[in-house]
Amino acid sequence: MGLPMIKNLINNESDYSLLSEMISLPSEQIIHQNVGKINVQQVHNQRNQSILSIASTFKDELLELYDQLNAPKAFDLSTQSIGERALKNKCLSYLSKLGEYDIAYQQFIKAECMTDQFGAFQCLLDSENRYRVEVITQFYKQHQSDVQVIDKWFSAQCLASVTSVKDIRDLMKHELFSMTNPNRIRSVIGSFSQNSLQFHCKKGYQLATEVILELDTLNPQIAARFASIFNHWRRFSEQYSTLQENELKIISNSNELSNDVYEIVNTSLKGKI
């Protein structure tokens, strides 16, 4: 899609939900499915560079469109309004990549619906900025009694590209995290496994192995699902595949491994997945 076409879409497309999708890049996971050997760092860098290129090239248009969509309006669930919020938050995600954190923070504190607050929250989580710690604390205080929203609070942090393995270990010490809560495990470890930049390293893989082995003593079925994180290890470039294979072998050689996890791990090691 050429630059004139993108500019024309931004200025003239009236279906805001469609436009939001059309100006979105595929996720890193989708890109992984469509390359030969997966070089995680390379995919991340190239995708991030494309995002920055779009954001910088169309900054004026994105700002104008954001301001237009951010005008005061009573909340409703019409198709039009849902599309407007989706497009507004897509514009905000691009602008945040350019360091427009004040705009995201203002949306966060003034939001009258979860879509807008959470959209701004995600933008402020994805890089180190002066608002990041504040919004994490504020969002938690506001929603700590809502189990499903707190799952999203955990998940959003785990998906943020600046969240390290150490940060995940710290989150696992949080009073609302429990290894016996499958949804909470998914919101933390499941989400972090989708954080390509931070998960795909020796420490990330080691964390996954630790969780799988501990879960295997509590809930073998859930442990087996997490063991499938390593199913496609052969598709990664050598720097990643070797590390993943090592973790699979550690799991496979563990004592008293459940049949559920054993089957997943050994099938993967034998290359039958």
PDB file of C-alpha atoms in Angstrom:
ATOM      1  CA  MET A   1       0.000   0.000   0.000  1.00  0.00           C
ATOM      2  CA  GLY A   2       1.616   3.263  -1.145  1.00  0.00           C
ATOM      3  CA  LEU A   3       1.844   6.454   0.881  1.00  0.00           C
ATOM      4  CA  PRO A   4      -0.699   8.391  -1.248  1.00  0.00           C
ATOM      5  CA  MET A   5      -3.209   5.577  -0.787  1.00  0.00           C
ATOM      6  CA  ILE A   6      -2.724   5.556   3.003  1.00  0.00           C
ATOM      7  CA  LYS A   7      -3.161   9.321   3.136  1.00  0.00           C
ATOM      8  CA  ASN A   8      -6.287   9.076   1.012  1.00  0.00           C
ATOM      9  CA  LEU A   9      -7.709   6.399   3.315  1.00  0.00           C
ATOM     10  CA  ILE A  10      -7.081   8.488   6.422  1.00  0.00           C
ATOM     11  CA  ASN A  11      -8.752  11.511   4.857  1.00  0.00           C
ATOM     12  CA  ASN A  12     -11.701   9.826   3.159  1.00  0.00           C
ATOM     13  CA  GLU A  13     -12.577   6.394   4.612  1.00  0.00           C
ATOM     14  CA  SER A  14     -15.850   6.653   6.539  1.00  0.00           C
ATOM     15  CA  ASP A  15     -15.878   3.128   7.991  1.00  0.00           C
ATOM     16  CA  TYR A  16     -13.730   3.782  11.036  1.00  0.00           C
ATOM     17  CA  SER A  17     -13.551   0.166  12.180  1.00  0.00           C
ATOM     18  CA  LEU A  18     -12.318  -0.858   8.738  1.00  0.00           C
ATOM     19  CA  LEU A  19      -9.831   2.006   8.603  1.00  0.00           C
ATOM     20  CA  SER A  20      -8.472   1.060  12.009  1.00  0.00           C
ATOM     21  CA  GLU A  21      -7.748  -2.438  10.700  1.00  0.00           C
ATOM     22  CA  MET A  22      -6.355  -1.194   7.398  1.00  0.00           C
ATOM     23  CA  ILE A  23      -3.725   1.007   9.032  1.00  0.00           C
ATOM     24  CA  SER A  24      -2.703  -1.724  11.494  1.00  0.00           C
ATOM     25  CA  LEU A  25       0.361  -3.851  10.869  1.00  0.00           C
ATOM     26  CA  PRO A  26       0.177  -7.627  11.391  1.00  0.00           C
ATOM     27  CA  SER A  27       1.368  -8.794  14.794  1.00  0.00           C
ATOM     28  CA  GLU A  28       4.813 -10.295  15.231  1.00  0.00           C
ATOM     29  CA  GLN A  29       3.161 -13.685  15.757  1.00  0.00           C
ATOM     30  CA  ILE A  30       1.421 -13.440  12.372  1.00  0.00           C
ATOM     31  CA  ILE A  31       4.704 -12.447  10.732  1.00  0.00           C
ATOM     32  CA  HIS A  32       6.390 -15.444  12.393  1.00  0.00           C
ATOM     33  CA  GLN A  33       3.869 -17.702  10.675  1.00  0.00           C
ATOM     34  CA  ASN A  34       4.816 -16.320   7.279  1.00  0.00           C
ATOM     35  CA  VAL A  35       8.607 -16.400   7.292  1.00  0.00           C
ATOM     36  CA  GLY A  36      11.103 -19.224   6.944  1.00  0.00           C
ATOM     37  CA  LYS A  37      13.372 -19.357   9.977  1.00  0.00           C
ATOM     38  CA  ILE A  38      12.124 -16.996  12.662  1.00  0.00           C
ATOM     39  CA  ASN A  39      14.647 -14.414  13.813  1.00  0.00           C
ATOM     40  CA  VAL A  40      12.694 -12.796  16.651  1.00  0.00           C
ATOM     41  CA  GLN A  41      14.888  -9.720  17.050  1.00  0.00           C
ATOM     42  CA  GLN A  42      14.946  -9.046  13.324  1.00  0.00           C
ATOM     43  CA  VAL A  43      11.179  -9.335  12.956  1.00  0.00           C
ATOM     44  CA  HIS A  44      10.627  -7.036  15.932  1.00  0.00           C
ATOM     45  CA  ASN A  45      13.081  -4.418  14.677  1.00  0.00           C
ATOM     46  CA  GLN A  46      11.693  -4.345  11.151  1.00  0.00           C
ATOM     47  CA  ARG A  47       8.076  -4.177  12.312  1.00  0.00           C
ATOM     48  CA  ASN A  48       8.885  -1.458  14.833  1.00  0.00           C
ATOM     49  CA  GLN A  49      10.711   0.533  12.170  1.00  0.00           C
ATOM     50  CA  SER A  50       7.653   0.305   9.914  1.00  0.00           C
ATOM     51  CA  ILE A  51       5.432   1.577  12.739  1.00  0.00           C
ATOM     52  CA  LEU A  52       7.767   4.527  13.352  1.00  0.00           C
ATOM     53  CA  SER A  53       7.876   5.283   9.630  1.00  0.00           C
ATOM     54  CA  ILE A  54       4.074   5.365   9.351  1.00  0.00           C
ATOM     55  CA  ALA A  55       3.743   7.404  12.543  1.00  0.00           C
ATOM     56  CA  SER A  56       6.310  10.012  11.535  1.00  0.00           C
ATOM     57  CA  THR A  57       5.130  10.287   7.922  1.00  0.00           C
ATOM     58  CA  PHE A  58       1.485  10.776   8.876  1.00  0.00           C
ATOM     59  CA  LYS A  59       1.888  12.503  12.230  1.00  0.00           C
ATOM     60  CA  ASP A  60      -0.134  15.569  11.226  1.00  0.00           C
ATOM     61  CA  GLU A  61      -2.978  13.474   9.801  1.00  0.00           C
ATOM     62  CA  LEU A  62      -2.985  11.185  12.826  1.00  0.00           C
ATOM     63  CA  LEU A  63      -3.090  14.141  15.231  1.00  0.00           C
ATOM     64  CA  GLU A  64      -5.905  15.792  13.322  1.00  0.00           C
ATOM     65  CA  LEU A  65      -7.903  12.580  13.169  1.00  0.00           C
ATOM     66  CA  TYR A  66      -7.294  11.853  16.840  1.00  0.00           C
ATOM     67  CA  ASP A  67      -8.485  15.315  17.875  1.00  0.00           C
ATOM     68  CA  GLN A  68     -11.559  14.922  15.693  1.00  0.00           C
ATOM     69  CA  LEU A  69     -12.449  11.562  17.242  1.00  0.00           C
ATOM     70  CA  ASN A  70     -11.610  12.685  20.779  1.00  0.00           C
ATOM     71  CA  ALA A  71     -14.211  15.446  20.815  1.00  0.00           C
ATOM     72  CA  PRO A  72     -16.609  15.228  23.806  1.00  0.00           C
ATOM     73  CA  LYS A  73     -19.450  12.831  23.054  1.00  0.00           C
ATOM     74  CA  ALA A  74     -21.904  10.805  25.120  1.00  0.00           C
ATOM     75  CA  PHE A  75     -20.850   7.161  25.359  1.00  0.00           C
ATOM     76  CA  ASP A  76     -22.869   4.687  23.321  1.00  0.00           C
ATOM     77  CA  LEU A  77     -22.464   1.222  21.800  1.00  0.00           C
ATOM     78  CA  SER A  78     -23.458   2.015  18.237  1.00  0.00           C
ATOM     79  CA  THR A  79     -21.363   0.558  15.429  1.00  0.00           C
ATOM     80  CA  GLN A  80     -20.260   4.066  14.512  1.00  0.00           C
ATOM     81  CA  SER A  81     -19.072   4.905  18.026  1.00  0.00           C
ATOM     82  CA  ILE A  82     -17.277   1.583  18.446  1.00  0.00           C
ATOM     83  CA  GLY A  83     -15.443   2.253  15.187  1.00  0.00           C
ATOM     84  CA  GLU A  84     -14.561   5.783  16.268  1.00  0.00           C
ATOM     85  CA  ARG A  85     -13.038   4.546  19.515  1.00  0.00           C
ATOM     86  CA  ALA A  86     -11.083   1.831  17.711  1.00  0.00           C
ATOM     87  CA  LEU A  87      -9.628   4.310  15.241  1.00  0.00           C
ATOM     88  CA  LYS A  88      -8.914   6.909  17.917  1.00  0.00           C
ATOM     89  CA  ASN A  89      -6.919   4.388  19.922  1.00  0.00           C
ATOM     90  CA  LYS A  90      -5.073   3.214  16.830  1.00  0.00           C
ATOM     91  CA  CYS A  91      -4.060   6.818  16.141  1.00  0.00           C
ATOM     92  CA  LEU A  92      -2.978   7.136  19.770  1.00  0.00           C
ATOM     93  CA  SER A  93      -0.818   4.012  19.521  1.00  0.00           C
ATOM     94  CA  TYR A  94       1.071   5.498  16.565  1.00  0.00           C
ATOM     95  CA  LEU A  95       1.432   8.895  18.227  1.00  0.00           C
ATOM     96  CA  SER A  96       2.717   7.294  21.424  1.00  0.00           C
ATOM     97  CA  LYS A  97       5.489   5.666  19.415  1.00  0.00           C
ATOM     98  CA  LEU A  98       6.623   9.208  18.626  1.00  0.00           C
ATOM     99  CA  GLY A  99       6.689  10.121  22.303  1.00  0.00           C
ATOM    100  CA  GLU A 100       3.286  11.817  22.562  1.00  0.00           C
ATOM    101  CA  TYR A 101       2.803  10.519  26.096  1.00  0.00           C
ATOM    102  CA  ASP A 102       0.970  13.616  27.351  1.00  0.00           C
ATOM    103  CA  ILE A 103      -1.873  12.897  24.936  1.00  0.00           C
ATOM    104  CA  ALA A 104      -2.106   9.288  26.132  1.00  0.00           C
ATOM    105  CA  TYR A 105      -2.013  10.330  29.776  1.00  0.00           C
ATOM    106  CA  GLN A 106      -4.788  12.878  29.303  1.00  0.00           C
ATOM    107  CA  GLN A 107      -6.928  10.219  27.643  1.00  0.00           C
ATOM    108  CA  PHE A 108      -6.184   7.827  30.506  1.00  0.00           C
ATOM    109  CA  ILE A 109      -7.246  10.191  33.280  1.00  0.00           C
ATOM    110  CA  LYS A 110     -10.261  11.584  31.422  1.00  0.00           C
ATOM    111  CA  ALA A 111     -11.565   8.355  29.900  1.00  0.00           C
ATOM    112  CA  GLU A 112     -15.257   7.653  30.390  1.00  0.00           C
ATOM    113  CA  CYS A 113     -15.137   4.066  29.152  1.00  0.00           C
ATOM    114  CA  MET A 114     -12.834   1.084  29.543  1.00  0.00           C
ATOM    115  CA  THR A 115     -11.921   1.034  25.842  1.00  0.00           C
ATOM    116  CA  ASP A 116     -10.387   4.491  26.016  1.00  0.00           C
ATOM    117  CA  GLN A 117      -8.759   4.048  29.407  1.00  0.00           C
ATOM    118  CA  PHE A 118      -7.269   0.672  28.547  1.00  0.00           C
ATOM    119  CA  GLY A 119      -6.121   1.867  25.120  1.00  0.00           C
ATOM    120  CA  ALA A 120      -4.199   4.735  26.734  1.00  0.00           C
ATOM    121  CA  PHE A 121      -2.928   2.394  29.447  1.00  0.00           C
ATOM    122  CA  GLN A 122      -1.421   0.057  26.846  1.00  0.00           C
ATOM    123  CA  CYS A 123       0.265   2.968  25.069  1.00  0.00           C
ATOM    124  CA  LEU A 124       1.860   4.218  28.276  1.00  0.00           C
ATOM    125  CA  LEU A 125       3.024   0.733  29.261  1.00  0.00           C
ATOM    126  CA  ASP A 126       4.907   0.042  26.056  1.00  0.00           C
ATOM    127  CA  SER A 127       7.869   2.331  26.738  1.00  0.00           C
ATOM    128  CA  GLU A 128       9.672   3.924  29.654  1.00  0.00           C
ATOM    129  CA  ASN A 129       8.056   7.304  30.298  1.00  0.00           C
ATOM    130  CA  ARG A 130       7.208   9.512  33.270  1.00  0.00           C
ATOM    131  CA  TYR A 131       3.598   8.286  33.453  1.00  0.00           C
ATOM    132  CA  ARG A 132       4.183   4.540  33.318  1.00  0.00           C
ATOM    133  CA  VAL A 133       4.453   3.722  37.034  1.00  0.00           C
ATOM    134  CA  GLU A 134       1.634   6.113  37.906  1.00  0.00           C
ATOM    135  CA  VAL A 135      -0.905   4.596  35.503  1.00  0.00           C
ATOM    136  CA  ILE A 136      -0.024   1.044  36.579  1.00  0.00           C
ATOM    137  CA  THR A 137      -0.758   1.997  40.178  1.00  0.00           C
ATOM    138  CA  GLN A 138      -3.836   4.072  39.359  1.00  0.00           C
ATOM    139  CA  PHE A 139      -5.409   1.441  37.111  1.00  0.00           C
ATOM    140  CA  TYR A 140      -4.900  -1.201  39.791  1.00  0.00           C
ATOM    141  CA  LYS A 141      -6.415   0.921  42.556  1.00  0.00           C
ATOM    142  CA  GLN A 142      -9.415   1.745  40.408  1.00  0.00           C
ATOM    143  CA  HIS A 143     -10.166  -1.813  39.277  1.00  0.00           C
ATOM    144  CA  GLN A 144      -8.663  -4.181  41.863  1.00  0.00           C
ATOM    145  CA  SER A 145     -12.064  -5.585  42.827  1.00  0.00           C
ATOM    146  CA  ASP A 146     -12.879  -6.614  39.233  1.00  0.00           C
ATOM    147  CA  VAL A 147     -11.291 -10.003  38.545  1.00  0.00           C
ATOM    148  CA  GLN A 148     -11.539  -9.808  34.762  1.00  0.00           C
ATOM    149  CA  VAL A 149     -10.131  -6.285  34.558  1.00  0.00           C
ATOM    150  CA  ILE A 150      -7.229  -7.240  36.821  1.00  0.00           C
ATOM    151  CA  ASP A 151      -6.501 -10.120  34.459  1.00  0.00           C
ATOM    152  CA  LYS A 152      -6.201  -7.448  31.745  1.00  0.00           C
ATOM    153  CA  TRP A 153      -3.995  -5.360  34.056  1.00  0.00           C
ATOM    154  CA  PHE A 154      -1.591  -8.278  34.442  1.00  0.00           C
ATOM    155  CA  SER A 155      -1.755  -9.181  30.758  1.00  0.00           C
ATOM    156  CA  ALA A 156      -1.091  -5.665  29.464  1.00  0.00           C
ATOM    157  CA  GLN A 157       2.057  -5.382  31.547  1.00  0.00           C
ATOM    158  CA  CYS A 158       3.311  -8.784  30.392  1.00  0.00           C
ATOM    159  CA  LEU A 159       2.812  -7.859  26.738  1.00  0.00           C
ATOM    160  CA  ALA A 160       4.603  -4.506  26.971  1.00  0.00           C
ATOM    161  CA  SER A 161       7.861  -4.520  25.031  1.00  0.00           C
ATOM    162  CA  VAL A 162       9.837  -3.054  27.956  1.00  0.00           C
ATOM    163  CA  THR A 163       8.692  -5.712  30.457  1.00  0.00           C
ATOM    164  CA  SER A 164      11.637  -7.957  31.360  1.00  0.00           C
ATOM    165  CA  VAL A 165      11.760 -11.474  32.777  1.00  0.00           C
ATOM    166  CA  LYS A 166      12.595  -9.914  36.149  1.00  0.00           C
ATOM    167  CA  ASP A 167       9.435  -7.799  35.907  1.00  0.00           C
ATOM    168  CA  ILE A 168       7.409 -10.964  35.282  1.00  0.00           C
ATOM    169  CA  ARG A 169       8.932 -12.657  38.313  1.00  0.00           C
ATOM    170  CA  ASP A 170       8.011  -9.597  40.368  1.00  0.00           C
ATOM    171  CA  LEU A 171       4.425  -9.721  39.074  1.00  0.00           C
ATOM    172  CA  MET A 172       4.261 -13.379  40.092  1.00  0.00           C
ATOM    173  CA  LYS A 173       4.916 -12.237  43.678  1.00  0.00           C
ATOM    174  CA  HIS A 174       1.877  -9.932  43.579  1.00  0.00           C
ATOM    175  CA  GLU A 175      -0.797 -10.693  46.153  1.00  0.00           C
ATOM    176  CA  LEU A 176      -3.395 -11.255  43.424  1.00  0.00           C
ATOM    177  CA  PHE A 177      -1.279 -13.741  41.492  1.00  0.00           C
ATOM    178  CA  SER A 178      -1.719 -17.440  42.183  1.00  0.00           C
ATOM    179  CA  MET A 179      -0.360 -20.547  40.497  1.00  0.00           C
ATOM    180  CA  THR A 180      -3.659 -22.246  41.291  1.00  0.00           C
ATOM    181  CA  ASN A 181      -5.661 -19.715  39.252  1.00  0.00           C
ATOM    182  CA  PRO A 182      -5.586 -20.788  35.568  1.00  0.00           C
ATOM    183  CA  ASN A 183      -6.890 -17.450  34.276  1.00  0.00           C
ATOM    184  CA  ARG A 184      -4.265 -15.529  36.195  1.00  0.00           C
ATOM    185  CA  ILE A 185      -1.544 -17.862  34.925  1.00  0.00           C
ATOM    186  CA  ARG A 186      -2.743 -17.276  31.359  1.00  0.00           C
ATOM    187  CA  SER A 187      -2.834 -13.514  31.862  1.00  0.00           C
ATOM    188  CA  VAL A 188       0.782 -13.518  33.049  1.00  0.00           C
ATOM    189  CA  ILE A 189       2.745 -16.412  31.533  1.00  0.00           C
ATOM    190  CA  GLY A 190       0.468 -16.881  28.534  1.00  0.00           C
ATOM    191  CA  SER A 191       0.675 -13.194  27.705  1.00  0.00           C
ATOM    192  CA  PHE A 192       4.418 -12.994  28.300  1.00  0.00           C
ATOM    193  CA  SER A 193       4.973 -15.874  25.873  1.00  0.00           C
ATOM    194  CA  GLN A 194       3.449 -13.574  23.220  1.00  0.00           C
ATOM    195  CA  ASN A 195       5.899 -10.809  24.100  1.00  0.00           C
ATOM    196  CA  SER A 196       8.350 -11.789  21.399  1.00  0.00           C
ATOM    197  CA  LEU A 197      11.100  -9.323  22.236  1.00  0.00           C
ATOM    198  CA  GLN A 198      11.356 -10.159  25.940  1.00  0.00           C
ATOM    199  CA  PHE A 199      10.261 -13.796  26.114  1.00  0.00           C
ATOM    200  CA  HIS A 200      12.556 -15.242  23.472  1.00  0.00           C
ATOM    201  CA  CYS A 201      15.793 -15.456  25.429  1.00  0.00           C
ATOM    202  CA  LYS A 202      17.432 -17.924  27.811  1.00  0.00           C
ATOM    203  CA  LYS A 203      15.885 -16.346  30.932  1.00  0.00           C
ATOM    204  CA  GLY A 204      12.438 -16.230  29.315  1.00  0.00           C
ATOM    205  CA  TYR A 205      12.575 -19.878  28.326  1.00  0.00           C
ATOM    206  CA  GLN A 206      13.875 -20.857  31.763  1.00  0.00           C
ATOM    207  CA  LEU A 207      10.957 -19.069  33.403  1.00  0.00           C
ATOM    208  CA  ALA A 208       8.511 -20.947  31.184  1.00  0.00           C
ATOM    209  CA  THR A 209      10.130 -24.266  32.118  1.00  0.00           C
ATOM    210  CA  GLU A 210       9.925 -23.465  35.837  1.00  0.00           C
ATOM    211  CA  VAL A 211       6.245 -22.594  35.507  1.00  0.00           C
ATOM    212  CA  ILE A 212       5.459 -25.717  33.464  1.00  0.00           C
ATOM    213  CA  LEU A 213       7.131 -28.005  36.003  1.00  0.00           C
ATOM    214  CA  GLU A 214       5.428 -26.348  38.975  1.00  0.00           C
ATOM    215  CA  LEU A 215       2.062 -26.366  37.213  1.00  0.00           C
ATOM    216  CA  ASP A 216       2.495 -30.038  36.390  1.00  0.00           C
ATOM    217  CA  THR A 217       2.186 -30.837  40.087  1.00  0.00           C
ATOM    218  CA  LEU A 218      -0.963 -28.705  40.372  1.00  0.00           C
ATOM    219  CA  ASN A 219      -2.802 -28.954  37.068  1.00  0.00           C
ATOM    220  CA  PRO A 220      -1.196 -31.210  34.428  1.00  0.00           C
ATOM    221  CA  GLN A 221      -3.690 -30.219  31.714  1.00  0.00           C
ATOM    222  CA  ILE A 222      -2.828 -26.526  32.048  1.00  0.00           C
ATOM    223  CA  ALA A 223       0.875 -27.392  32.282  1.00  0.00           C
ATOM    224  CA  ALA A 224       0.621 -29.320  29.007  1.00  0.00           C
ATOM    225  CA  ARG A 225      -0.935 -26.318  27.293  1.00  0.00           C
ATOM    226  CA  PHE A 226       1.958 -24.143  28.389  1.00  0.00           C
ATOM    227  CA  ALA A 227       4.460 -26.799  27.326  1.00  0.00           C
ATOM    228  CA  SER A 228       3.130 -26.300  23.793  1.00  0.00           C
ATOM    229  CA  ILE A 229       4.829 -22.873  23.865  1.00  0.00           C
ATOM    230  CA  PHE A 230       7.907 -24.738  22.635  1.00  0.00           C
ATOM    231  CA  ASN A 231       6.098 -26.806  19.976  1.00  0.00           C
ATOM    232  CA  HIS A 232       7.549 -24.929  17.014  1.00  0.00           C
ATOM    233  CA  TRP A 233      11.100 -24.595  18.267  1.00  0.00           C
ATOM    234  CA  ARG A 234      12.511 -25.968  15.018  1.00  0.00           C
ATOM    235  CA  ARG A 235      11.095 -22.999  13.068  1.00  0.00           C
ATOM    236  CA  PHE A 236      13.280 -20.504  14.926  1.00  0.00           C
ATOM    237  CA  SER A 237      16.780 -19.479  13.946  1.00  0.00           C
ATOM    238  CA  GLU A 238      19.546 -21.376  15.739  1.00  0.00           C
ATOM    239  CA  GLN A 239      20.107 -18.858  18.530  1.00  0.00           C
ATOM    240  CA  TYR A 240      16.519 -19.467  19.688  1.00  0.00           C
ATOM    241  CA  SER A 241      15.905 -23.074  18.655  1.00  0.00           C
ATOM    242  CA  THR A 242      18.901 -24.402  20.578  1.00  0.00           C
ATOM    243  CA  LEU A 243      17.735 -22.718  23.773  1.00  0.00           C
ATOM    244  CA  GLN A 244      14.174 -24.004  23.343  1.00  0.00           C
ATOM    245  CA  GLU A 245      15.366 -27.540  22.650  1.00  0.00           C
ATOM    246  CA  ASN A 246      17.440 -27.449  25.840  1.00  0.00           C
ATOM    247  CA  GLU A 247      14.390 -26.467  27.893  1.00  0.00           C
ATOM    248  CA  LEU A 248      12.325 -29.243  26.330  1.00  0.00           C
ATOM    249  CA  LYS A 249      15.015 -31.733  27.318  1.00  0.00           C
ATOM    250  CA  ILE A 250      15.064 -30.402  30.879  1.00  0.00           C
ATOM    251  CA  ILE A 251      11.299 -30.859  31.111  1.00  0.00           C
ATOM    252  CA  SER A 252      11.455 -34.302  29.511  1.00  0.00           C
ATOM    253  CA  ASN A 253      14.118 -35.473  31.959  1.00  0.00           C
ATOM    254  CA  SER A 254      12.244 -34.259  35.033  1.00  0.00           C
ATOM    255  CA  ASN A 255      11.117 -36.812  37.591  1.00  0.00           C
ATOM    256  CA  GLU A 256       7.447 -37.724  37.938  1.00  0.00           C
ATOM    257  CA  LEU A 257       6.368 -35.841  34.845  1.00  0.00           C
ATOM    258  CA  SER A 258       2.659 -36.194  34.090  1.00  0.00           C
ATOM    259  CA  ASN A 259       1.560 -38.079  30.990  1.00  0.00           C
ATOM    260  CA  ASP A 260      -0.033 -34.873  29.648  1.00  0.00           C
ATOM    261  CA  VAL A 261       3.207 -32.891  29.673  1.00  0.00           C
ATOM    262  CA  TYR A 262       5.389 -35.855  28.704  1.00  0.00           C
ATOM    263  CA  GLU A 263       3.379 -36.459  25.545  1.00  0.00           C
ATOM    264  CA  ILE A 264       3.520 -32.813  24.422  1.00  0.00           C
ATOM    265  CA  VAL A 265       7.225 -32.396  25.145  1.00  0.00           C
ATOM    266  CA  ASN A 266       8.442 -35.639  23.635  1.00  0.00           C
ATOM    267  CA  THR A 267       6.282 -35.294  20.545  1.00  0.00           C
ATOM    268  CA  SER A 268       7.825 -31.864  20.042  1.00  0.00           C
ATOM    269  CA  LEU A 269      11.377 -33.162  20.548  1.00  0.00           C
ATOM    270  CA  LYS A 270      10.790 -35.900  17.993  1.00  0.00           C
ATOM    271  CA  GLY A 271       9.654 -33.342  15.465  1.00  0.00           C
ATOM    272  CA  LYS A 272       6.136 -34.679  15.057  1.00  0.00           C
ATOM    273  CA  ILE A 273       4.466 -31.294  15.608  1.00  0.00           C
TER     274      ILE A 273
END
